[in-house]
XYZ file of C-alpha atoms in Angstrom:
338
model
C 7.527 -11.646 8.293
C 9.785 -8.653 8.472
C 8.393 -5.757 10.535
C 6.514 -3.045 7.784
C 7.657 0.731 8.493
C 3.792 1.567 7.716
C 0.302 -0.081 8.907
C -2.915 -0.131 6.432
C -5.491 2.001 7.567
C -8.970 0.147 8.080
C -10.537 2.217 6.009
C -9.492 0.258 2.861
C -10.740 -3.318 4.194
C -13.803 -1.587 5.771
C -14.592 -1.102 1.605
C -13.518 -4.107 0.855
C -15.778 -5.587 3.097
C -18.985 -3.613 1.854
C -17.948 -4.612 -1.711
C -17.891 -8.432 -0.961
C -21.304 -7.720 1.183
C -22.933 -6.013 -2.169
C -21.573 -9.159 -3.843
C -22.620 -12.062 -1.208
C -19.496 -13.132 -0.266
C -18.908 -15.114 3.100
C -18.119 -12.451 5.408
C -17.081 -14.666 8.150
C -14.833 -16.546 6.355
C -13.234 -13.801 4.009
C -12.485 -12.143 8.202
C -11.245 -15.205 9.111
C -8.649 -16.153 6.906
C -7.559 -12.372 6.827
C -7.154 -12.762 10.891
C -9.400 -9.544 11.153
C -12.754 -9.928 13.819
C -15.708 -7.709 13.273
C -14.793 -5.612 16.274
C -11.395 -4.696 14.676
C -13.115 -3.873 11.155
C -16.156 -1.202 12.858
C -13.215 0.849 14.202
C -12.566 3.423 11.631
C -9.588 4.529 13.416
C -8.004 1.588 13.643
C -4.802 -0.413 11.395
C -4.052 -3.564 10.089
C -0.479 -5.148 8.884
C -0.490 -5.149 4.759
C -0.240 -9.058 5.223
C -3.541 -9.170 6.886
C -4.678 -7.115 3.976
C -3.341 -8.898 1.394
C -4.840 -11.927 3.077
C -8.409 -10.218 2.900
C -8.584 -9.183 -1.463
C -6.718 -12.940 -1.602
C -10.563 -14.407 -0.146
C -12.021 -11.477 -2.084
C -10.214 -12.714 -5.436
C -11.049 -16.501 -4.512
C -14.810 -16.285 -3.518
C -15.481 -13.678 -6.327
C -13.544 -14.563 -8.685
C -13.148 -11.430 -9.733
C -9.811 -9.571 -9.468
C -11.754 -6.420 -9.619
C -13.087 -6.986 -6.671
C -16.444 -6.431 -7.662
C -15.947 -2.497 -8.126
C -15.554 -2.961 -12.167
C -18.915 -3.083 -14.235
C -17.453 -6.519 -15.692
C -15.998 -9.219 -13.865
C -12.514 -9.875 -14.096
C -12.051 -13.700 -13.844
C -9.155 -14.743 -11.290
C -6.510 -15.879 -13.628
C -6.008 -13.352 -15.791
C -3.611 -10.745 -14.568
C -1.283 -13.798 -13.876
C -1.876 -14.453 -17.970
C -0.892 -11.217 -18.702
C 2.033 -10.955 -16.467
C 3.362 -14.188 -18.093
C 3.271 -12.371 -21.658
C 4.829 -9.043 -20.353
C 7.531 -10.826 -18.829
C 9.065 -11.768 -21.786
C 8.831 -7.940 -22.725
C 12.393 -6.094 -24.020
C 11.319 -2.967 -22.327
C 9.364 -0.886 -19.974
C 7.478 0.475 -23.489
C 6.159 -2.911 -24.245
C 5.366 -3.842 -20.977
C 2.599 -1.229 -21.273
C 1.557 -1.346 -24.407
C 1.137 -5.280 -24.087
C -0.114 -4.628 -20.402
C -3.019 -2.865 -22.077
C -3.709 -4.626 -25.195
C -4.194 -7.239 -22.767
C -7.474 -5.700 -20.631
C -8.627 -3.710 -23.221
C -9.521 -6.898 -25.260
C -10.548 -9.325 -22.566
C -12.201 -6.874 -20.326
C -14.780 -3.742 -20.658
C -14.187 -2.277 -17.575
C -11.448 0.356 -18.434
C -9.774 1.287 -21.112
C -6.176 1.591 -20.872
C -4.086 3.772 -23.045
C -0.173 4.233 -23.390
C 0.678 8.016 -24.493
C 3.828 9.774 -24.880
C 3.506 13.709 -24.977
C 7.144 15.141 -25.637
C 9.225 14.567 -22.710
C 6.298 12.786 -20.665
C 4.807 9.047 -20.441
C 1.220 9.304 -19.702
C -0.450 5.392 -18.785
C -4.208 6.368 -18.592
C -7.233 4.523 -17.136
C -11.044 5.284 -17.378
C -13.725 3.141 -15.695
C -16.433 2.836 -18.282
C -18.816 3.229 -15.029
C -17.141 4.732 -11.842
C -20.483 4.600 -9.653
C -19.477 0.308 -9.284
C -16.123 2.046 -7.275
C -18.204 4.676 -5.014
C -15.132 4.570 -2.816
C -11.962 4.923 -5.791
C -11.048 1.270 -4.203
C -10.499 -0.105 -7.267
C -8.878 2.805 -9.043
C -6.201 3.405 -5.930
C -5.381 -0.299 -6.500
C -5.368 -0.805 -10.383
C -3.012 2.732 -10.675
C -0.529 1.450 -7.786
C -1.035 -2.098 -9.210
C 0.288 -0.246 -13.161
C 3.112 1.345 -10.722
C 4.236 -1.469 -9.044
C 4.793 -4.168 -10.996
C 6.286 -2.547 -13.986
C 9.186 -1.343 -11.568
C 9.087 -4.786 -10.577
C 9.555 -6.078 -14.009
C 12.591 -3.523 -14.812
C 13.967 -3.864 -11.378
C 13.845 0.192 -10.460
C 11.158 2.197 -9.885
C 9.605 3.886 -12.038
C 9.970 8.198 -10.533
C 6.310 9.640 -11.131
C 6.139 12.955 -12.170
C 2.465 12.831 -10.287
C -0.888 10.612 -10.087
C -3.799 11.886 -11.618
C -7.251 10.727 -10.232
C -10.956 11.884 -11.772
C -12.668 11.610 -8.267
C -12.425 14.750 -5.861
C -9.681 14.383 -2.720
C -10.794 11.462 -0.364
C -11.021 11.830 3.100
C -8.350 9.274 3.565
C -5.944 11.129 1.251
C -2.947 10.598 4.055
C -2.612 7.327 2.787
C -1.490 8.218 -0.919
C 1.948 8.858 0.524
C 2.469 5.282 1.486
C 0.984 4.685 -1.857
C 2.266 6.616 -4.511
C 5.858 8.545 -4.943
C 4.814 11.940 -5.967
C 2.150 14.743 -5.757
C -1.359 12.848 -6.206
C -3.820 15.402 -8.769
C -7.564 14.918 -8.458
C -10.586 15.670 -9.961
C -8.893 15.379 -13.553
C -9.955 14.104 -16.913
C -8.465 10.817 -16.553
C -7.228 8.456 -14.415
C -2.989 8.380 -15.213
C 0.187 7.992 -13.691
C 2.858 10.224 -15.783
C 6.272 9.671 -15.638
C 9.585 10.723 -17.745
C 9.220 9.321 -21.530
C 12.625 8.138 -21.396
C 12.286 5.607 -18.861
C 10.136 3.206 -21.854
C 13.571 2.630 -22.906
C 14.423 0.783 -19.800
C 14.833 -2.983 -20.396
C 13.356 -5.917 -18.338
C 15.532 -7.871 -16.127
C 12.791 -9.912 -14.283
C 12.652 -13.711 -15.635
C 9.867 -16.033 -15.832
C 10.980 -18.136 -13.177
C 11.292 -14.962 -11.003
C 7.649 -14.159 -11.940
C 6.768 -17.260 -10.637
C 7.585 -17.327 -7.280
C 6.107 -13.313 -7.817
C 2.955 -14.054 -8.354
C 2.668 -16.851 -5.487
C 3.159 -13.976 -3.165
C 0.654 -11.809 -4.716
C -0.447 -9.550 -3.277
C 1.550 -8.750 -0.694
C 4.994 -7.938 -2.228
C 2.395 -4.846 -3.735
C 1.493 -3.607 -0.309
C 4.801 -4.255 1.811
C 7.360 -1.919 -0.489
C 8.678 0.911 1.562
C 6.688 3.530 1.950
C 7.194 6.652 -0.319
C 8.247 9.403 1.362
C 10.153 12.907 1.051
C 13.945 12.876 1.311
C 14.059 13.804 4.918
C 11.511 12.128 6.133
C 12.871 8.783 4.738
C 16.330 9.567 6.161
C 14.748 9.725 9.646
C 12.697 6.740 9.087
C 15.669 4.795 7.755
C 17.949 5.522 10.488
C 15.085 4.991 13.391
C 14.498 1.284 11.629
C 18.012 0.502 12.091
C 18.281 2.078 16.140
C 18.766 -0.392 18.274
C 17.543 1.542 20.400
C 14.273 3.330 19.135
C 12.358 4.465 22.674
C 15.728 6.183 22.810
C 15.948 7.184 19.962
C 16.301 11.448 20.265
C 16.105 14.059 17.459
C 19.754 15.100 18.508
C 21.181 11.915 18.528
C 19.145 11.241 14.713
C 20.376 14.726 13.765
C 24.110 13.873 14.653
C 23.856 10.550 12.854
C 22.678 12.192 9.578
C 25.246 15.145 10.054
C 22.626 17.667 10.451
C 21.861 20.018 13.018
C 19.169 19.728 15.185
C 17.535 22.919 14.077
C 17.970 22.257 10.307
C 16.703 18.637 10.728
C 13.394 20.247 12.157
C 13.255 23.285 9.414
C 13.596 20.129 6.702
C 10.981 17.698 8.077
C 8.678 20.567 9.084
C 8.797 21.499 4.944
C 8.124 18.236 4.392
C 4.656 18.127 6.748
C 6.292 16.114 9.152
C 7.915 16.012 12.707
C 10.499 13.860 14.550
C 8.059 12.811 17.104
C 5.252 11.963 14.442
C 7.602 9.908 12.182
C 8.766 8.227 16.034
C 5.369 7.549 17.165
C 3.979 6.319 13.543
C 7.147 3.570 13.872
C 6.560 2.459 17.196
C 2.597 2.245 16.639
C 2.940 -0.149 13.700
C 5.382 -2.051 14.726
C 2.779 -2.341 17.706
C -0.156 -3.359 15.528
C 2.379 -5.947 14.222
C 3.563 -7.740 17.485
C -0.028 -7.685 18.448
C -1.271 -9.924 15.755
C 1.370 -12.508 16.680
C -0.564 -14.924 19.021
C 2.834 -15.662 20.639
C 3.919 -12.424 22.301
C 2.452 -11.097 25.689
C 1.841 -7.140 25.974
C 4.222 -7.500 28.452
C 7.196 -8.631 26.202
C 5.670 -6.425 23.020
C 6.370 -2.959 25.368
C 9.609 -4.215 26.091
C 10.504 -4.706 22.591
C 9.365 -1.307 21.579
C 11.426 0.117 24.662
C 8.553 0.906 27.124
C 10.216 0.827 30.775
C 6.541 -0.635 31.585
C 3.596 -2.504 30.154
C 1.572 0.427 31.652
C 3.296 3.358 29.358
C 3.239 0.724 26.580
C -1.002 1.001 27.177
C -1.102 4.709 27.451
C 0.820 5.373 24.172
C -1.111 2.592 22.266
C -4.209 4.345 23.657
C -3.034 7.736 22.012
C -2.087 6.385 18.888
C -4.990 4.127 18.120
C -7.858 5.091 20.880
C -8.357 1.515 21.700
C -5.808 -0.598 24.837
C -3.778 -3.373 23.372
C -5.479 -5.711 24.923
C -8.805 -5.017 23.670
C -6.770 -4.881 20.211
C -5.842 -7.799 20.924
C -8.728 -9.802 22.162
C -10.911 -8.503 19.152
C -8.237 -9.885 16.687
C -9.027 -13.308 18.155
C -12.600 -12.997 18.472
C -12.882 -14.299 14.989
Protein backbone atom coordinates (compact mmCIF):
# COMPACT_ATOMS: atom_id res chain seq x y z
CA UNK A 1 0.00 0.00 0.00
CA UNK A 2 1.33 3.33 -1.10
CA UNK A 3 1.83 5.84 1.74
CA UNK A 4 -1.69 8.30 1.86
CA UNK A 5 -0.71 12.19 2.06
CA UNK A 6 -3.81 12.36 4.63
CA UNK A 7 -4.97 10.08 7.75
CA UNK A 8 -8.91 9.58 8.60
CA UNK A 9 -9.83 11.17 11.61
CA UNK A 10 -11.49 8.71 14.26
CA UNK A 11 -14.23 10.57 14.47
CA UNK A 12 -15.85 8.97 11.36
CA UNK A 13 -15.34 5.17 12.56
CA UNK A 14 -16.19 6.27 16.16
CA UNK A 15 -19.94 6.80 14.19
CA UNK A 16 -19.61 4.06 12.41
CA UNK A 17 -19.19 2.11 15.30
CA UNK A 18 -22.33 3.55 17.26
CA UNK A 19 -24.35 2.91 14.05
CA UNK A 20 -23.44 -0.87 13.85
CA UNK A 21 -24.00 -0.87 17.91
CA UNK A 22 -27.74 0.68 17.29
CA UNK A 23 -27.93 -2.10 14.69
CA UNK A 24 -26.34 -5.26 16.67
CA UNK A 25 -23.56 -5.81 14.73
CA UNK A 26 -20.44 -7.81 16.10
CA UNK A 27 -18.36 -5.16 17.41
CA UNK A 28 -15.42 -7.28 18.00
CA UNK A 29 -15.24 -8.65 14.85
CA UNK A 30 -16.25 -5.56 12.61
CA UNK A 31 -12.67 -4.00 14.97
CA UNK A 32 -10.95 -6.83 14.11
CA UNK A 33 -10.94 -7.21 10.59
CA UNK A 34 -10.60 -3.29 10.34
CA UNK A 35 -7.18 -3.79 12.55
CA UNK A 36 -8.64 -1.03 14.94
CA UNK A 37 -8.68 -2.12 19.11
CA UNK A 38 -11.13 -0.43 21.35
CA UNK A 39 -8.40 1.65 22.91
CA UNK A 40 -7.56 3.22 19.48
CA UNK A 41 -11.42 3.89 18.68
CA UNK A 42 -12.24 5.91 22.50
CA UNK A 43 -9.50 8.38 21.47
CA UNK A 44 -11.27 11.14 19.77
CA UNK A 45 -8.10 12.67 18.84
CA UNK A 46 -6.69 10.04 17.30
CA UNK A 47 -6.25 8.74 13.13
CA UNK A 48 -6.55 5.83 11.21
CA UNK A 49 -5.10 4.96 7.49
CA UNK A 50 -8.29 5.15 4.88
CA UNK A 51 -7.47 1.32 4.34
CA UNK A 52 -8.27 0.56 7.87
CA UNK A 53 -11.39 2.51 7.22
CA UNK A 54 -12.40 1.11 4.28
CA UNK A 55 -11.81 -2.21 5.98
CA UNK A 56 -14.33 -1.14 8.85
CA UNK A 57 -17.89 0.04 6.38
CA UNK A 58 -16.53 -3.32 4.27
CA UNK A 59 -17.72 -5.50 7.85
CA UNK A 60 -20.36 -2.79 8.21
CA UNK A 61 -21.72 -3.53 4.51
CA UNK A 62 -21.24 -7.44 5.10
CA UNK A 63 -22.86 -7.94 8.61
CA UNK A 64 -25.66 -5.36 7.76
CA UNK A 65 -26.18 -5.78 4.66
CA UNK A 66 -26.98 -2.59 4.21
CA UNK A 67 -24.81 -0.18 2.16
CA UNK A 68 -26.40 2.58 4.05
CA UNK A 69 -24.92 1.66 6.84
CA UNK A 70 -27.85 1.66 8.84
CA UNK A 71 -28.19 5.63 8.81
CA UNK A 72 -31.03 5.43 5.88
CA UNK A 73 -34.74 4.82 7.08
CA UNK A 74 -34.67 1.76 4.49
CA UNK A 75 -32.14 -0.72 4.11
CA UNK A 76 -30.07 -0.74 1.22
CA UNK A 77 -29.29 -4.43 0.40
CA UNK A 78 -25.41 -5.07 -0.34
CA UNK A 79 -25.45 -5.62 -4.00
CA UNK A 80 -27.00 -2.94 -5.34
CA UNK A 81 -24.74 -0.02 -5.95
CA UNK A 82 -22.50 -2.64 -7.77
CA UNK A 83 -25.99 -3.20 -10.03
CA UNK A 84 -26.18 0.19 -10.70
CA UNK A 85 -22.63 0.86 -11.45
CA UNK A 86 -22.79 -2.02 -14.02
CA UNK A 87 -25.74 -0.08 -15.91
CA UNK A 88 -24.00 3.41 -15.71
CA UNK A 89 -20.99 2.06 -17.08
CA UNK A 90 -22.23 1.53 -20.27
CA UNK A 91 -23.39 5.30 -20.06
CA UNK A 92 -22.28 7.80 -23.27
CA UNK A 93 -21.89 10.61 -20.87
CA UNK A 94 -21.47 12.21 -17.55
CA UNK A 95 -25.48 13.37 -18.14
CA UNK A 96 -26.64 9.85 -18.18
CA UNK A 97 -24.54 8.64 -15.66
CA UNK A 98 -26.72 10.74 -13.33
CA UNK A 99 -29.79 10.59 -14.55
CA UNK A 100 -29.50 6.63 -14.67
CA UNK A 101 -27.50 6.88 -11.28
CA UNK A 102 -30.76 8.18 -9.86
CA UNK A 103 -33.47 6.47 -11.61
CA UNK A 104 -31.70 3.71 -10.13
CA UNK A 105 -32.25 4.55 -6.05
CA UNK A 106 -35.12 6.42 -6.49
CA UNK A 107 -37.02 3.22 -7.64
CA UNK A 108 -35.40 0.53 -5.55
CA UNK A 109 -34.91 2.55 -2.48
CA UNK A 110 -37.03 5.19 -0.22
CA UNK A 111 -34.39 6.59 1.53
CA UNK A 112 -33.52 9.70 -0.66
CA UNK A 113 -34.60 11.04 -3.47
CA UNK A 114 -32.17 11.96 -5.98
CA UNK A 115 -32.69 14.57 -8.58
CA UNK A 116 -30.52 15.72 -11.68
CA UNK A 117 -31.13 19.64 -12.40
CA UNK A 118 -29.57 21.94 -14.73
CA UNK A 119 -30.15 25.76 -13.90
CA UNK A 120 -28.47 27.84 -16.84
CA UNK A 121 -24.85 27.50 -16.64
CA UNK A 122 -24.99 25.14 -13.43
CA UNK A 123 -25.47 21.20 -12.78
CA UNK A 124 -27.19 20.79 -9.56
CA UNK A 125 -27.23 16.60 -8.36
CA UNK A 126 -29.53 16.89 -5.23
CA UNK A 127 -30.18 14.48 -2.33
CA UNK A 128 -32.83 14.57 0.52
CA UNK A 129 -33.06 11.92 3.26
CA UNK A 130 -36.74 11.26 3.61
CA UNK A 131 -35.77 11.08 7.54
CA UNK A 132 -32.37 12.71 8.55
CA UNK A 133 -32.78 11.89 12.44
CA UNK A 134 -31.53 7.83 11.21
CA UNK A 135 -28.00 10.03 10.23
CA UNK A 136 -27.77 12.15 13.67
CA UNK A 137 -24.12 12.48 12.73
CA UNK A 138 -24.44 13.52 8.51
CA UNK A 139 -22.36 10.02 8.22
CA UNK A 140 -24.27 8.90 5.64
CA UNK A 141 -24.84 12.13 3.76
CA UNK A 142 -20.80 13.05 3.82
CA UNK A 143 -20.43 9.57 2.23
CA UNK A 144 -23.38 9.26 -0.33
CA UNK A 145 -22.39 13.16 -1.71
CA UNK A 146 -18.50 12.21 -1.96
CA UNK A 147 -19.64 8.69 -3.07
CA UNK A 148 -22.00 10.93 -6.27
CA UNK A 149 -18.45 12.88 -6.59
CA UNK A 150 -16.23 10.23 -6.84
CA UNK A 151 -17.18 7.76 -8.95
CA UNK A 152 -18.67 9.76 -11.70
CA UNK A 153 -15.06 11.34 -12.16
CA UNK A 154 -14.10 7.89 -12.02
CA UNK A 155 -16.35 6.86 -14.77
CA UNK A 156 -15.25 9.94 -17.15
CA UNK A 157 -11.70 9.69 -16.07
CA UNK A 158 -11.38 13.61 -14.72
CA UNK A 159 -12.79 15.09 -12.00
CA UNK A 160 -15.56 16.57 -11.92
CA UNK A 161 -14.50 20.81 -10.53
CA UNK A 162 -17.38 21.61 -7.91
CA UNK A 163 -18.55 24.89 -7.89
CA UNK A 164 -19.41 24.04 -3.94
CA UNK A 165 -21.20 21.26 -1.65
CA UNK A 166 -24.32 22.07 -0.21
CA UNK A 167 -25.34 20.26 3.08
CA UNK A 168 -28.96 20.82 5.10
CA UNK A 169 -27.31 20.09 8.57
CA UNK A 170 -25.54 23.11 10.43
CA UNK A 171 -21.36 23.09 10.29
CA UNK A 172 -20.02 19.91 12.14
CA UNK A 173 -17.52 20.07 14.57
CA UNK A 174 -15.28 18.00 12.43
CA UNK A 175 -15.68 20.36 9.45
CA UNK A 176 -11.59 20.23 8.88
CA UNK A 177 -12.10 17.13 7.28
CA UNK A 178 -14.32 18.38 4.23
CA UNK A 179 -11.09 19.54 2.66
CA UNK A 180 -9.74 16.07 2.28
CA UNK A 181 -13.21 15.38 1.19
CA UNK A 182 -14.60 17.63 -1.15
CA UNK A 183 -12.81 20.17 -3.82
CA UNK A 184 -14.52 23.38 -3.12
CA UNK A 185 -16.26 25.66 -0.52
CA UNK A 186 -18.67 23.20 1.54
CA UNK A 187 -22.40 25.39 2.19
CA UNK A 188 -24.49 24.25 5.14
CA UNK A 189 -27.61 24.53 6.59
CA UNK A 190 -29.29 24.70 2.98
CA UNK A 191 -32.46 23.42 1.44
CA UNK A 192 -30.99 20.43 0.01
CA UNK A 193 -28.38 18.23 0.04
CA UNK A 194 -26.31 18.93 -3.68
CA UNK A 195 -23.10 19.04 -5.18
CA UNK A 196 -23.20 21.80 -8.15
CA UNK A 197 -20.89 21.85 -10.73
CA UNK A 198 -20.50 23.56 -14.40
CA UNK A 199 -23.54 22.29 -16.75
CA UNK A 200 -21.20 21.72 -19.44
CA UNK A 201 -19.27 19.05 -17.99
CA UNK A 202 -22.75 16.45 -18.66
CA UNK A 203 -21.35 16.54 -22.01
CA UNK A 204 -18.27 14.73 -20.99
CA UNK A 205 -18.18 11.12 -22.30
CA UNK A 206 -17.30 7.88 -20.36
CA UNK A 207 -14.07 6.24 -20.92
CA UNK A 208 -14.23 3.67 -18.02
CA UNK A 209 -15.07 -0.03 -19.39
CA UNK A 210 -16.80 -2.79 -17.80
CA UNK A 211 -13.89 -4.79 -17.30
CA UNK A 212 -12.26 -1.71 -15.63
CA UNK A 213 -15.34 -1.52 -13.34
CA UNK A 214 -14.65 -4.78 -12.36
CA UNK A 215 -11.54 -4.86 -10.86
CA UNK A 216 -13.20 -1.15 -9.42
CA UNK A 217 -15.55 -2.40 -7.51
CA UNK A 218 -13.30 -5.34 -5.93
CA UNK A 219 -11.42 -2.53 -4.36
CA UNK A 220 -14.37 -0.77 -3.09
CA UNK A 221 -14.12 1.19 -0.98
CA UNK A 222 -10.93 2.21 -0.71
CA UNK A 223 -10.00 3.69 -4.15
CA UNK A 224 -13.04 6.34 -2.64
CA UNK A 225 -11.06 7.24 0.42
CA UNK A 226 -7.29 7.09 -0.84
CA UNK A 227 -7.63 9.94 -3.85
CA UNK A 228 -5.43 12.86 -3.08
CA UNK A 229 -6.58 15.07 -0.90
CA UNK A 230 -8.26 18.33 -2.20
CA UNK A 231 -6.50 21.15 -1.48
CA UNK A 232 -5.81 24.94 -2.54
CA UNK A 233 -3.21 25.56 -5.24
CA UNK A 234 -0.43 26.33 -2.89
CA UNK A 235 -0.97 24.18 -0.47
CA UNK A 236 -0.93 21.19 -2.93
CA UNK A 237 2.29 22.50 -4.51
CA UNK A 238 3.97 22.22 -1.08
CA UNK A 239 2.47 18.95 -0.38
CA UNK A 240 3.47 17.62 -3.79
CA UNK A 241 6.96 18.61 -3.66
CA UNK A 242 7.43 17.45 0.26
CA UNK A 243 5.99 13.79 -1.02
CA UNK A 244 8.62 13.61 -3.51
CA UNK A 245 11.80 15.02 -0.89
CA UNK A 246 13.94 12.58 -0.30
CA UNK A 247 14.66 14.17 2.29
CA UNK A 248 11.48 15.41 4.25
CA UNK A 249 12.91 16.03 8.13
CA UNK A 250 15.02 18.30 5.95
CA UNK A 251 12.88 19.46 4.14
CA UNK A 252 13.01 23.70 4.77
CA UNK A 253 10.52 26.36 3.56
CA UNK A 254 13.56 27.98 1.65
CA UNK A 255 14.72 25.09 0.06
CA UNK A 256 10.54 24.25 -0.94
CA UNK A 257 10.32 27.94 -1.90
CA UNK A 258 13.43 27.71 -4.29
CA UNK A 259 12.13 24.48 -5.79
CA UNK A 260 8.74 26.04 -6.71
CA UNK A 261 10.50 29.37 -7.86
CA UNK A 262 8.96 31.38 -5.21
CA UNK A 263 10.27 33.44 -2.62
CA UNK A 264 10.27 32.58 0.74
CA UNK A 265 8.14 35.48 1.80
CA UNK A 266 5.55 35.08 -1.03
CA UNK A 267 5.36 31.28 -0.40
CA UNK A 268 4.25 32.22 3.27
CA UNK A 269 1.81 35.30 2.13
CA UNK A 270 0.17 32.39 -0.37
CA UNK A 271 -0.23 29.47 2.08
CA UNK A 272 -1.13 31.84 4.93
CA UNK A 273 -4.32 32.97 2.37
CA UNK A 274 -4.92 29.67 1.99
CA UNK A 275 -5.28 28.85 6.08
CA UNK A 276 -2.24 27.04 6.04
CA UNK A 277 1.53 27.06 7.06
CA UNK A 278 4.75 25.32 5.92
CA UNK A 279 5.26 23.74 9.21
CA UNK A 280 1.50 22.53 9.50
CA UNK A 281 1.40 21.03 5.96
CA UNK A 282 5.23 19.40 7.24
CA UNK A 283 4.01 18.09 10.42
CA UNK A 284 0.43 16.80 8.97
CA UNK A 285 2.90 14.64 6.33
CA UNK A 286 5.18 13.29 8.70
CA UNK A 287 2.26 12.41 11.30
CA UNK A 288 0.39 10.25 8.79
CA UNK A 289 2.87 8.76 7.28
CA UNK A 290 3.55 7.88 11.09
CA UNK A 291 0.09 6.47 11.76
CA UNK A 292 0.89 4.43 8.59
CA UNK A 293 4.29 2.72 9.47
CA UNK A 294 2.76 2.10 12.80
CA UNK A 295 0.07 -0.19 11.66
CA UNK A 296 2.65 -2.31 9.83
CA UNK A 297 3.42 -5.14 12.38
CA UNK A 298 6.87 -5.34 10.72
CA UNK A 299 8.59 -2.04 11.49
CA UNK A 300 10.17 -1.15 14.96
CA UNK A 301 9.71 2.62 16.25
CA UNK A 302 13.15 2.57 15.97
CA UNK A 303 13.38 2.08 12.11
CA UNK A 304 9.79 4.13 11.61
CA UNK A 305 11.78 7.55 13.14
CA UNK A 306 14.48 6.85 10.94
CA UNK A 307 12.38 6.69 7.97
CA UNK A 308 10.62 9.88 8.74
CA UNK A 309 14.19 11.50 9.38
CA UNK A 310 14.22 11.66 13.24
CA UNK A 311 18.09 11.70 14.29
CA UNK A 312 16.51 9.58 17.34
CA UNK A 313 13.68 7.29 18.34
CA UNK A 314 13.34 9.75 21.30
CA UNK A 315 12.43 13.04 19.03
CA UNK A 316 10.45 10.57 16.88
CA UNK A 317 8.21 10.07 20.50
CA UNK A 318 8.08 13.69 21.36
CA UNK A 319 6.71 14.83 17.94
CA UNK A 320 4.24 11.84 17.73
CA UNK A 321 3.22 12.96 21.24
CA UNK A 322 2.43 16.58 19.87
CA UNK A 323 0.72 15.56 16.95
CA UNK A 324 -1.53 12.86 18.28
CA UNK A 325 -1.29 13.18 22.36
CA UNK A 326 -0.70 9.54 22.67
CA UNK A 327 3.50 7.76 22.39
CA UNK A 328 3.86 5.46 19.47
CA UNK A 329 4.16 2.79 21.35
CA UNK A 330 1.04 2.95 23.18
CA UNK A 331 -0.35 3.60 19.47
CA UNK A 332 1.01 0.86 18.74
CA UNK A 333 0.29 -1.68 21.38
CA UNK A 334 -3.51 -0.64 21.33
CA UNK A 335 -3.61 -1.42 17.52
CA UNK A 336 -2.72 -4.99 18.49
CA UNK A 337 -4.75 -5.33 21.44
CA UNK A 338 -7.52 -6.50 19.23
Amino acid sequence: MSIERYSISMHFPRVLMNAARRRGLDEDVLLAEAGISRRLLDNPHLRITPDQFSRLMRGVWRLGDDEFLGMGSQRCRQGLFALMAKQVVRSRSLHSVYYKLGHFYNLVNDSLRLDLKVEGEEAIFSMALSDPSQDPDYLLREFLLLLWHRFPSWLIGQRIPLKYVAFDHAAPEHLAEYRLMFPCPAKFEQPTNCLVFEARMLEAPVVQTPEALANHLRRAPIDWFTRPAYYPVYTRRVLDHLERSGDLAGATIQSTAAALHLTERTLRRRLCAEGSSFQALKDGMRRDMAIHYLTQPSLPISQVARQLGFSEPSAFTRAFKQWTGELPKTYRDAARKM
